[in-house]
mmCIF file of C-alpha atoms and ligand atoms in Angstrom:
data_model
loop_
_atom_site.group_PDB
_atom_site.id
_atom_site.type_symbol
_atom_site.label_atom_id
_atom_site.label_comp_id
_atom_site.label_asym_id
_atom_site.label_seq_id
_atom_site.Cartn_x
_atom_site.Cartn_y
_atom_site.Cartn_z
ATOM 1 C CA UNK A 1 -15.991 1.886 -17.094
ATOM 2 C CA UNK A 2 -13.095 0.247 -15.323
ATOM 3 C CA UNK A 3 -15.369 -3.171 -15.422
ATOM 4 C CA UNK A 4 -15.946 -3.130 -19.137
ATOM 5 C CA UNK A 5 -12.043 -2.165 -19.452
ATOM 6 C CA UNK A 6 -11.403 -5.743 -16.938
ATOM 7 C CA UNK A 7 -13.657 -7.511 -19.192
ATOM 8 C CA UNK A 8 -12.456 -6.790 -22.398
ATOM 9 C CA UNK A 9 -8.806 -7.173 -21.679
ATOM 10 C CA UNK A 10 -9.781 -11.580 -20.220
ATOM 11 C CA UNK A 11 -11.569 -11.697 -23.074
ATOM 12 C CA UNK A 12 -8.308 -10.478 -25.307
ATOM 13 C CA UNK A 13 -5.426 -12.310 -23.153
ATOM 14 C CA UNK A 14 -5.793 -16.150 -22.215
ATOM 15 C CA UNK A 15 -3.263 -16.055 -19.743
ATOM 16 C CA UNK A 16 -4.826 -13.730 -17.812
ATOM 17 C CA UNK A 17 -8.455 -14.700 -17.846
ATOM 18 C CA UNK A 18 -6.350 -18.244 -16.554
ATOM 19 C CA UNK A 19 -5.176 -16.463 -13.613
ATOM 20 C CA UNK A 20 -7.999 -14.642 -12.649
ATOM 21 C CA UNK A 21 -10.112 -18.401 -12.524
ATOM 22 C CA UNK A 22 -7.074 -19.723 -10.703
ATOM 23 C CA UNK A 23 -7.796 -17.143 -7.557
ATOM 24 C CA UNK A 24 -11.182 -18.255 -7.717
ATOM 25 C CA UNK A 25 -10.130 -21.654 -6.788
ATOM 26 C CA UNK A 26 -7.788 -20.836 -4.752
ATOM 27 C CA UNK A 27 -6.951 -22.533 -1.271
ATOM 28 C CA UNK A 28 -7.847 -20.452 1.836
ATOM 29 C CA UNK A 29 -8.476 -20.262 5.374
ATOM 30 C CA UNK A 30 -9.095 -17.509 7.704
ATOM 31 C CA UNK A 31 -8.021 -16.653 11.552
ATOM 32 C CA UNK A 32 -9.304 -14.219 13.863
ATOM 33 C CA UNK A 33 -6.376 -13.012 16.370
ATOM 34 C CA UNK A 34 -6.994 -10.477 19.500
ATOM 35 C CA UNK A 35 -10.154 -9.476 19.034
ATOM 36 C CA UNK A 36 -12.357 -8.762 15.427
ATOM 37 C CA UNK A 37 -8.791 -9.053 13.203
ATOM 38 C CA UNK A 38 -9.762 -11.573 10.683
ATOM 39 C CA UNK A 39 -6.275 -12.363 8.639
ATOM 40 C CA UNK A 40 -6.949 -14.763 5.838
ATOM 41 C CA UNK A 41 -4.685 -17.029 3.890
ATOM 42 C CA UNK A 42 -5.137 -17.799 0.106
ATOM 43 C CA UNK A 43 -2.520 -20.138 -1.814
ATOM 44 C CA UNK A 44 -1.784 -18.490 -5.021
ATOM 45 C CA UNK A 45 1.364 -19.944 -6.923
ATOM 46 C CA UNK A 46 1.473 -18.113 -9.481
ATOM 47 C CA UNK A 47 2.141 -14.834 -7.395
ATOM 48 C CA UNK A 48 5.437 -16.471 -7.311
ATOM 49 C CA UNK A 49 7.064 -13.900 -9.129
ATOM 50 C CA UNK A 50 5.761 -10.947 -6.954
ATOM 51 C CA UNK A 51 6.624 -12.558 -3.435
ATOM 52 C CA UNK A 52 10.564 -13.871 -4.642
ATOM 53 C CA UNK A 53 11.176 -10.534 -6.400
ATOM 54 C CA UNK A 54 14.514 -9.378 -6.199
ATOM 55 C CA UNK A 55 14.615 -5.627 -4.875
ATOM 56 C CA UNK A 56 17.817 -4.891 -4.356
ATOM 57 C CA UNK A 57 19.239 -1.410 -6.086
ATOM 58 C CA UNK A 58 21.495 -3.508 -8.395
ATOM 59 C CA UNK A 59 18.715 -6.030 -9.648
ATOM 60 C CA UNK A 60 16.671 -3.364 -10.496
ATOM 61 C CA UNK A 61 19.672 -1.173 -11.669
ATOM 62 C CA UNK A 62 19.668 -4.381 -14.249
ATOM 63 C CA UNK A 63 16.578 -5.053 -15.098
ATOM 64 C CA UNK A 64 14.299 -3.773 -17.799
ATOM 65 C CA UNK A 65 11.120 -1.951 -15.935
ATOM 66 C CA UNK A 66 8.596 -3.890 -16.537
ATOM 67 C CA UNK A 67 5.954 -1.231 -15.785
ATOM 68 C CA UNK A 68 7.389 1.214 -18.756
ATOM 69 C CA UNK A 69 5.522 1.232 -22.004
ATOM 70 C CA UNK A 70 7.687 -0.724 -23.928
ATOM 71 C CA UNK A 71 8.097 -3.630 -21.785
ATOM 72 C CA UNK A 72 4.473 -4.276 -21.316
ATOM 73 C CA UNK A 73 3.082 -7.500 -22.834
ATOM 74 C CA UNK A 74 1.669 -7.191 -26.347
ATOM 75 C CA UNK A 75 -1.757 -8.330 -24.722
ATOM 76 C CA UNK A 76 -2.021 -5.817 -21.925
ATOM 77 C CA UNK A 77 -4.168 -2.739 -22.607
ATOM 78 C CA UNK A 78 -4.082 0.457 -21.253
ATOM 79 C CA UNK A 79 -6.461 3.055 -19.343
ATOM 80 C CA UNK A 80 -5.262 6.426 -19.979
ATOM 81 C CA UNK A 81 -5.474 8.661 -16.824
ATOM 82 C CA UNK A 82 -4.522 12.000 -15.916
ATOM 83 C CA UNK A 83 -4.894 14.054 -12.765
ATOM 84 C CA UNK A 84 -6.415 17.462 -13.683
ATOM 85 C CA UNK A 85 -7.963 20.162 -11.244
ATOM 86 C CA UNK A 86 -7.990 17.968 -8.702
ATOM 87 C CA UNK A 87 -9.876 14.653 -9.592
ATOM 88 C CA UNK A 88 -8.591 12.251 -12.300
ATOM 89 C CA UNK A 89 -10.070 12.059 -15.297
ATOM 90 C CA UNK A 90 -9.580 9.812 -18.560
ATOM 91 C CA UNK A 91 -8.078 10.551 -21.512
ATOM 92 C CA UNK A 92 -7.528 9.236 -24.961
ATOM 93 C CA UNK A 93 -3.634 9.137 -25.283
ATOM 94 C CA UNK A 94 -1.328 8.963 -22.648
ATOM 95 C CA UNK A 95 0.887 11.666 -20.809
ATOM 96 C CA UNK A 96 3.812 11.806 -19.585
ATOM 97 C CA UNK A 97 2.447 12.621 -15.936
ATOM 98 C CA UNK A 98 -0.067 10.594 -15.899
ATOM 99 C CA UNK A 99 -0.850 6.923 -15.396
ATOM 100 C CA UNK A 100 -2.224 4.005 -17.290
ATOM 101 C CA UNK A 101 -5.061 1.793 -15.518
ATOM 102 C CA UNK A 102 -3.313 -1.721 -16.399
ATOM 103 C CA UNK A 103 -5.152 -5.092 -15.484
ATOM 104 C CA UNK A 104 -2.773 -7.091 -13.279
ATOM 105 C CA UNK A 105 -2.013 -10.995 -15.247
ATOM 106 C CA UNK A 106 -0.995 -12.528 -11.801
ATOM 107 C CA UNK A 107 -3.798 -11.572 -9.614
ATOM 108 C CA UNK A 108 -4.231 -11.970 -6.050
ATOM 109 C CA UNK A 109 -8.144 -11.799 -5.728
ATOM 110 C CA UNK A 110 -10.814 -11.663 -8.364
ATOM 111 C CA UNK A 111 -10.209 -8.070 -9.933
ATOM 112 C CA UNK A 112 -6.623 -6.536 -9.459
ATOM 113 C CA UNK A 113 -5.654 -3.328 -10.783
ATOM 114 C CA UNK A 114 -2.017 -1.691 -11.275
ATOM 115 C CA UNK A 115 -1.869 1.652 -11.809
ATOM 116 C CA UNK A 116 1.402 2.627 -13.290
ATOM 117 C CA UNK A 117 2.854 5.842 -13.950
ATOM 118 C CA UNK A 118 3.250 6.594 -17.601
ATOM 119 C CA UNK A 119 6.541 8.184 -17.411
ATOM 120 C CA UNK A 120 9.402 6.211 -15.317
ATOM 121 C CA UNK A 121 9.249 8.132 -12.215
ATOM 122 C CA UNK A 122 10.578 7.463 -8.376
ATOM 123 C CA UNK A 123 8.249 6.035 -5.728
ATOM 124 C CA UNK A 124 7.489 9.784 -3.887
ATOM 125 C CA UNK A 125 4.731 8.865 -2.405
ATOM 126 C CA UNK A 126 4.257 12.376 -0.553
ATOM 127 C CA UNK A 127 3.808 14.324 -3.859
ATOM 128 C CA UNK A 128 1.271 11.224 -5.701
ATOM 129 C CA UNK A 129 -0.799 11.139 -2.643
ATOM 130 C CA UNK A 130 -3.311 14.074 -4.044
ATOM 131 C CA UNK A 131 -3.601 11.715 -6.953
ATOM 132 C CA UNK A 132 -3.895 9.010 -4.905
ATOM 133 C CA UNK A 133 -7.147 9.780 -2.783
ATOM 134 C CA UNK A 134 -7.848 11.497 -5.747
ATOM 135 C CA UNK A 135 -7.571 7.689 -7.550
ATOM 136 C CA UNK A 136 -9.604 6.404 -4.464
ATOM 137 C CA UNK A 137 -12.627 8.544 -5.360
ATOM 138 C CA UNK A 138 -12.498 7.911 -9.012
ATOM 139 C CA UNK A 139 -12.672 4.550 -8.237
ATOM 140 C CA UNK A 140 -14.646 3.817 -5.255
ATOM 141 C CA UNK A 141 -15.589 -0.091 -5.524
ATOM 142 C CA UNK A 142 -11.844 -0.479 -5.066
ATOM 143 C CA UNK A 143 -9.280 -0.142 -2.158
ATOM 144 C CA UNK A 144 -6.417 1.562 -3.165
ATOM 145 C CA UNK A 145 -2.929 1.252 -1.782
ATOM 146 C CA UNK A 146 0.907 1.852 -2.222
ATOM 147 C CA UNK A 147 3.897 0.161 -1.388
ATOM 148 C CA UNK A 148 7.262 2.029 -0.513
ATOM 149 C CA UNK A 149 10.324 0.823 -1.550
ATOM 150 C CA UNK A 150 11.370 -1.549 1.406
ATOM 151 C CA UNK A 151 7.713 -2.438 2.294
ATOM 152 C CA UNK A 152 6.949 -4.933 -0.298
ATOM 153 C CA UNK A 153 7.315 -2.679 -4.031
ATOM 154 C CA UNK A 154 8.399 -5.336 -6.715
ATOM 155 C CA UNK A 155 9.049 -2.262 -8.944
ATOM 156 C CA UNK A 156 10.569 0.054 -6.050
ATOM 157 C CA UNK A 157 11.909 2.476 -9.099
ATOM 158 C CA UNK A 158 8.387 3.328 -11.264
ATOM 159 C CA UNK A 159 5.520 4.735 -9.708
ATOM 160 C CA UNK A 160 2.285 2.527 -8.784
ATOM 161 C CA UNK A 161 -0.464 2.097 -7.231
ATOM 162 C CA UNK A 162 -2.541 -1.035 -6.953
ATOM 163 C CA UNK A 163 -6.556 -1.361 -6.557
ATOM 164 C CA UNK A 164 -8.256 -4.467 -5.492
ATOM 165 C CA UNK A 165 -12.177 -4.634 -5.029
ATOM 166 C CA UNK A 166 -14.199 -3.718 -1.697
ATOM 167 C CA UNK A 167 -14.831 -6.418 0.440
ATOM 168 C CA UNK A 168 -11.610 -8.208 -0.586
ATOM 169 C CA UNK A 169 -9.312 -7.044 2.239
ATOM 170 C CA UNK A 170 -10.135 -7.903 5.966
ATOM 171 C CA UNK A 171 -9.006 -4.460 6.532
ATOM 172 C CA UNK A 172 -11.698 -2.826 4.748
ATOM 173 C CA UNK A 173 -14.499 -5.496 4.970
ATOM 174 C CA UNK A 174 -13.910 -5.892 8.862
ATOM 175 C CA UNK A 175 -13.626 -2.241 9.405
ATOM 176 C CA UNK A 176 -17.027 -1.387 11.800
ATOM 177 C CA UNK A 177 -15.760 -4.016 14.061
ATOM 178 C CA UNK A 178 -12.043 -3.548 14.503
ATOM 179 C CA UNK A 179 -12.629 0.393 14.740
ATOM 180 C CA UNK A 180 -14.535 0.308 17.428
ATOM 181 C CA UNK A 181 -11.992 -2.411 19.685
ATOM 182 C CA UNK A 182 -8.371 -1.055 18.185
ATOM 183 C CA UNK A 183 -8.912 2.477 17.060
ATOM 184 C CA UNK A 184 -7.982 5.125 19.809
ATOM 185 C CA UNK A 185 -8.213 8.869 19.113
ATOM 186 C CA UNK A 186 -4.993 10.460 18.577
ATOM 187 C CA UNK A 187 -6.463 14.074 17.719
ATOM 188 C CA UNK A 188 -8.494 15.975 15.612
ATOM 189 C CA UNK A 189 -7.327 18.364 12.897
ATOM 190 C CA UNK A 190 -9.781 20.101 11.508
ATOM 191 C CA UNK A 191 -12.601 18.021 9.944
ATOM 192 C CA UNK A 192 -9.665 15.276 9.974
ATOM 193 C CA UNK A 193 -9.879 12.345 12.500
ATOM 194 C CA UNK A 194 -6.560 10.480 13.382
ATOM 195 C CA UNK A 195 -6.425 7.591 15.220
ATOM 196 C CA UNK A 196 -3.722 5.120 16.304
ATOM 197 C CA UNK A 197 -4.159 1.739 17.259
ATOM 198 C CA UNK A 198 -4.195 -0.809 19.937
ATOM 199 C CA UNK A 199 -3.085 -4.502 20.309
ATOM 200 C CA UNK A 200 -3.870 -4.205 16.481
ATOM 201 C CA UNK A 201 -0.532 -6.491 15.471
ATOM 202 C CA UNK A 202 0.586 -3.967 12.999
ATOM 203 C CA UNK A 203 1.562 -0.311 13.825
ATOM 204 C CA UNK A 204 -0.866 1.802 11.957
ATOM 205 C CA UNK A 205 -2.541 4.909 11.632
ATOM 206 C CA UNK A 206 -6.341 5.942 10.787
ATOM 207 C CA UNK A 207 -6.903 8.987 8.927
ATOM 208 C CA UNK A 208 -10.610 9.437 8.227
ATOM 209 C CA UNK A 209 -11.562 13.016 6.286
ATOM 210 C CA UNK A 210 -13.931 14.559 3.997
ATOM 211 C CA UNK A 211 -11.343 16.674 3.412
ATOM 212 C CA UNK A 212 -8.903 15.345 0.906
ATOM 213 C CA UNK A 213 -6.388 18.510 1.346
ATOM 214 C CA UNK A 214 -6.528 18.137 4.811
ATOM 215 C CA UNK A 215 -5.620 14.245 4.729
ATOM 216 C CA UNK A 216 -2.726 15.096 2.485
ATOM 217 C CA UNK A 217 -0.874 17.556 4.898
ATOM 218 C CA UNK A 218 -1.340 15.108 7.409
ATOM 219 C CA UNK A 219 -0.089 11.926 5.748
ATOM 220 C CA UNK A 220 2.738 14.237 4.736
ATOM 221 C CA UNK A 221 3.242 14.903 8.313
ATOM 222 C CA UNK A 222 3.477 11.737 9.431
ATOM 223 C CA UNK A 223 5.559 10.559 6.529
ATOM 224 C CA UNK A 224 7.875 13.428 7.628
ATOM 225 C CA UNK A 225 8.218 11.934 11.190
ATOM 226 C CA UNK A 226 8.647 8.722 9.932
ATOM 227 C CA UNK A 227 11.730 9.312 7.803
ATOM 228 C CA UNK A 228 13.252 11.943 10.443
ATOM 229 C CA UNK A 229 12.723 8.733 12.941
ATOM 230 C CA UNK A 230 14.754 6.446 10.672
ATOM 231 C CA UNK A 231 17.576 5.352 12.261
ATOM 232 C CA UNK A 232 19.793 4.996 9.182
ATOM 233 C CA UNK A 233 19.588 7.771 7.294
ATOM 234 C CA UNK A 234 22.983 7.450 5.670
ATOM 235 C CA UNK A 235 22.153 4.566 3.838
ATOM 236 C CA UNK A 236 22.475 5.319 0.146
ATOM 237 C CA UNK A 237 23.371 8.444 -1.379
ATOM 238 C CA UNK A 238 23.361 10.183 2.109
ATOM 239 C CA UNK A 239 23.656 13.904 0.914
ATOM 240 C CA UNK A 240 23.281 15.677 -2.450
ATOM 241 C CA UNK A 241 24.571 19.715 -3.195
ATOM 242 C CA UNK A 242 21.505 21.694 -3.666
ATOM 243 C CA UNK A 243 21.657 25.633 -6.136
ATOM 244 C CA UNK A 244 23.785 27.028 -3.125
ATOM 245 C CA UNK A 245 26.038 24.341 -3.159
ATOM 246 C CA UNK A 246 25.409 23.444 0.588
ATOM 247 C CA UNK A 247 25.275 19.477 1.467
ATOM 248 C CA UNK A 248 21.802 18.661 2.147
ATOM 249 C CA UNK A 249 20.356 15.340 3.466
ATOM 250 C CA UNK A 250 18.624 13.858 1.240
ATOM 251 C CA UNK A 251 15.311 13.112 2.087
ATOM 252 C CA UNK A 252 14.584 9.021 2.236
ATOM 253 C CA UNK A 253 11.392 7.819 1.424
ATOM 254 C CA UNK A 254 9.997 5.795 4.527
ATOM 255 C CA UNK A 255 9.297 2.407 4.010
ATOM 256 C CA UNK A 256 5.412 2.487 4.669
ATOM 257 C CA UNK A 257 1.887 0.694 3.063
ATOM 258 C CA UNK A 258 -0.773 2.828 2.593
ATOM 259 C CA UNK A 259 -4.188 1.956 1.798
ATOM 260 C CA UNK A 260 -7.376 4.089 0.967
ATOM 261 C CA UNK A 261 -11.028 3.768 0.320
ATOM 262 C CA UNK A 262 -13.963 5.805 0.256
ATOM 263 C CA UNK A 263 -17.499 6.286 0.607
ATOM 264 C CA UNK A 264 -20.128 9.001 0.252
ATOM 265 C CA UNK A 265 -17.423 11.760 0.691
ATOM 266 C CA UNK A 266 -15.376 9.833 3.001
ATOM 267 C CA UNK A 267 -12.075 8.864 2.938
ATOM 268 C CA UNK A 268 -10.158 6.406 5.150
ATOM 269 C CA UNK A 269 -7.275 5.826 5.221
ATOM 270 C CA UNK A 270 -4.639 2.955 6.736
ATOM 271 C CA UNK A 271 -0.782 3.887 7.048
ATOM 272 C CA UNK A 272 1.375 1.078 8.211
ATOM 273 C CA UNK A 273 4.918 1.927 9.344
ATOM 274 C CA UNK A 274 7.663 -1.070 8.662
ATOM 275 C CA UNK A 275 11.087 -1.751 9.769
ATOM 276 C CA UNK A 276 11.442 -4.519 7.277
ATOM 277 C CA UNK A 277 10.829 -5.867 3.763
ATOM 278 C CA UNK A 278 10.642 -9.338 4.660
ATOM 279 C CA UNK A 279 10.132 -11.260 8.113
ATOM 280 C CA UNK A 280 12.778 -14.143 9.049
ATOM 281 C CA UNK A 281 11.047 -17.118 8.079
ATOM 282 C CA UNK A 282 11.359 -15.713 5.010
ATOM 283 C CA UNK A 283 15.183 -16.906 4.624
ATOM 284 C CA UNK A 284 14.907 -19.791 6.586
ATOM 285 C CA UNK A 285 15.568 -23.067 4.510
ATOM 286 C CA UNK A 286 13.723 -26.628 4.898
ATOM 287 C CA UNK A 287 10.956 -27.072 6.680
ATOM 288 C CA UNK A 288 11.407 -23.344 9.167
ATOM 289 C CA UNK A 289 11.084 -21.507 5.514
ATOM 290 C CA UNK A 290 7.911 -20.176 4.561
ATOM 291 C CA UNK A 291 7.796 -17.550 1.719
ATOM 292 C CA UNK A 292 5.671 -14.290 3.036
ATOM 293 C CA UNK A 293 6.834 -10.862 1.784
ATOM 294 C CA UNK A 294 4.285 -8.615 3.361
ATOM 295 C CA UNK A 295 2.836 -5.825 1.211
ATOM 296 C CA UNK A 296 -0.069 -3.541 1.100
ATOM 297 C CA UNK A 297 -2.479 -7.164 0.496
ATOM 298 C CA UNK A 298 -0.776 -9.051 3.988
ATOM 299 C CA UNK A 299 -0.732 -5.809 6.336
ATOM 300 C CA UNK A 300 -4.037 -5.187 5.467
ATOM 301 C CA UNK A 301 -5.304 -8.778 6.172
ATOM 302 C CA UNK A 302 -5.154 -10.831 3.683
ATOM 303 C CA UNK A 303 -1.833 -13.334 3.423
ATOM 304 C CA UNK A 304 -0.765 -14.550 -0.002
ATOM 305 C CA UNK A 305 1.613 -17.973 0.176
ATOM 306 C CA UNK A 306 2.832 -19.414 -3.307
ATOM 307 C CA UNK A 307 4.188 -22.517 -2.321
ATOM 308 C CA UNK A 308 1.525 -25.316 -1.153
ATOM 309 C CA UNK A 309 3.685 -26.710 1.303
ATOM 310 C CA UNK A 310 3.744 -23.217 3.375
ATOM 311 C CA UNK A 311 -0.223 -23.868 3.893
ATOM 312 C CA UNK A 312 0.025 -25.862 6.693
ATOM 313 C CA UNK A 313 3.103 -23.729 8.522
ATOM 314 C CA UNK A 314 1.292 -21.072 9.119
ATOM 315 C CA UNK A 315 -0.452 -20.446 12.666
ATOM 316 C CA UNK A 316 -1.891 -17.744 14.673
ATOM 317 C CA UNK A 317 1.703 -17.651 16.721
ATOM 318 C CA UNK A 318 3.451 -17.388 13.326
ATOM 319 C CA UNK A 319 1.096 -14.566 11.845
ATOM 320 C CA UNK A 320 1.744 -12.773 15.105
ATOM 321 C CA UNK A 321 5.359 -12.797 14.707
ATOM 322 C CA UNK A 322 5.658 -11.905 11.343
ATOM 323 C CA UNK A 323 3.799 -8.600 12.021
ATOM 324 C CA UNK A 324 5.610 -7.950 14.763
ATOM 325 C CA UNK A 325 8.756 -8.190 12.857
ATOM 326 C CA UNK A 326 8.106 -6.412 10.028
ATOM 327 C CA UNK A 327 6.091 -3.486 11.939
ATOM 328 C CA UNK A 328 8.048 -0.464 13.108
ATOM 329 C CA UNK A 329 8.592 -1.239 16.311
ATOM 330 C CA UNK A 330 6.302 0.042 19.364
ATOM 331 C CA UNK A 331 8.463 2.221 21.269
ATOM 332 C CA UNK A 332 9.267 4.128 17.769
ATOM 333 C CA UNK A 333 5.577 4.014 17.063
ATOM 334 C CA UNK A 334 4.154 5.428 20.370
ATOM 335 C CA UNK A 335 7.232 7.784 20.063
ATOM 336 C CA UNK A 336 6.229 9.546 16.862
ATOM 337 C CA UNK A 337 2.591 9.285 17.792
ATOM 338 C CA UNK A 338 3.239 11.230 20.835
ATOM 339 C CA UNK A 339 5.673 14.035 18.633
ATOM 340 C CA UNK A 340 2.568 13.685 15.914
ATOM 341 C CA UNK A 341 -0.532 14.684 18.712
ATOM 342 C CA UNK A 342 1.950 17.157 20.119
ATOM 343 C CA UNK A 343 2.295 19.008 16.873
ATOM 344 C CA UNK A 344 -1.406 19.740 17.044
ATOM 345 C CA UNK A 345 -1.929 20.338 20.290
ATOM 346 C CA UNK A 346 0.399 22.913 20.183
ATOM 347 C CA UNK A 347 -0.996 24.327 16.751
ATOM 348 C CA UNK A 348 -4.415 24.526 18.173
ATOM 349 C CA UNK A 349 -3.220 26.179 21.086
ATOM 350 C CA UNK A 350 -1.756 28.905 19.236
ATOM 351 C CA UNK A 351 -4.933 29.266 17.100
ATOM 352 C CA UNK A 352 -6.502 30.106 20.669
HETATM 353 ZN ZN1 ZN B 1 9.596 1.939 -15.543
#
């Protein structure tokens, strides 16, 4: 269904379909650093847009969304989708809680997906993510993933999700052989496997479960640990008055990509935990500038440039620095592994 939907909206908007045979011909080359982690790079200049975005509060305070209804292009259909009883389903009109399937015009590989809230809602990615893997099994050609506010979002404000077809990420397509070098077992929760991961560039987490309620609590426990680790928490509108007029924190959303596939009952799932929206060379100028905002798409594998002359820049050392920089660093990551693993040791003690 979603292919005939892909189809039909090329064959009704030119400067799509343009797009889409533009990443076809795109320039790319591929790496392999430490051992079985393929990153490729594809040239794509008319991502432009995406990568330059400006995210700060008072540039989106300013601009129109352009993921609400009426500033979509005339051209762009919609897929109306709902979540209901636990698996999402279509339907023929849209509602307010749901979310539109939307074909993305400025693709970055050969079928790209944005799935947009239909109402303007926040980013809170701890209540969608039932939806989410619920998404991930409705669609399971596709990886799914999510970018936090911070961690690569061009619409930070409205609810989205993106999906991008198997095989397309190194992430996904490499996953039998960088499980087997990187992945170390963290614990096991239930029918729930968690991982974390070794000399793997990034600092990530593996969730694999046939249990979809089970992978929620624990995604929602590790976002939890994330944001209590956050080491500005004041930043923003640091406290609100709940009904009892006390002066609560508020709770930030941590600034995290998460993708998700699955297969045959299975779902894995990738959380990667940043300290940064964008790595220096990023704001460099001349020659030492190379435009990279790292998403979902470039933590899991697959780096998008869209200027030509960055082609060239980019080397393993570079690649290696930029996910070091924009990773949460390694003492906060081992940290809130080791308060994670504790959690359910202790839990499974007391079950005993
Ligand atoms: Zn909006």
């Amino acid at each position: 269904m979603t292919e005939e939907f892909f189809e039909r909206q090329l064959s009704l908007w030119p400067l799509a379909a343009d797009n889409y045979k533009a990443v076809r011909a795109a320039r790319s080359k591929s790496f392999c650093l430490n051992q079985s982690l393929n990153i490729e790079l594809k040239c794509l200049p008319q991502r432009m847009r995406s990568a330059t975005a400006d995210t700060s509060r008072s540039a989106i305070a300013a601009r129109p969304c352009f993921l609400c209804a009426t500033q979509l292009p005339t051209e762009q259909l919609s897929l109306n989708l709902i979540y209901d009883n636990k698996q999402i389903i279509t339907s023929t009109e849209a509602q307010e809680m749901g979310y539109r399937l939307l074909v993305n015009p400025y693709p970055a590989f050969d079928k790209h997906f944005t799935i947009a809230a239909v109402s303007h809602r926040e980013q809170n990615l701890r209540e969608e993510l039932p939806a989410m893997l619920a998404l991930t099994e409705f669609m399971p050609s596709y990886v799914h993933f999510f970018n936090a506010a911070g961690a690569g979002a061009s619409a930070p404000d409205h609810l989205h999700f993106q999906a991008v077809p198997k095989g397309s990420l190194p992430l996904e397509r490499d996953f039998a052989a960088w499980h087997v070098v990187h992945s170390r077992v963290l614990f096991v929760s239930g029918q729930t496997e968690v991982y974390c991961q070794e000399d793997f560039l990034r600092s990530a987490w593996l969730l694999r479960s046939r249990k979809p309620e089970e992978l929620c609590l624990l995604l929602q426990e590790v976002l939890d640990l994330i944001t209590t680790s956050m080491p500005n928490r004041q930043t923003g509108t640091s406290t609100e008055t709940n009904n009892n007029s006390q002066t609560m924190p508020v709770r930030q959303k941590p600034a995290v990509n998460l993708l998700s596939w699955y297969t045959d009952g299975l779902w894995t799932c990738v959380l990667f935990a940043r300290s940064k929206h964008r790595p220096a060379c990023y704001y460099e100028t001349g020659e030492q500038q190379v435009l990279i905002s790292p998403a979902s798409v470039e933590m899991g594998g697959q780096i998008i440039l869209v200027r030509p002359e960055d082609f060239d820049k980019v080397k393993p050392g570079l690649l290696t620095q930029i996910y070091a920089e924009v990773s949460l660093p390694k003492q906060a990551y081992s940290d809130i592994s080791e308060t994670w693993k504790a959690l359910h040791h202790r839990s499974n003690h007391q079950v005993i």
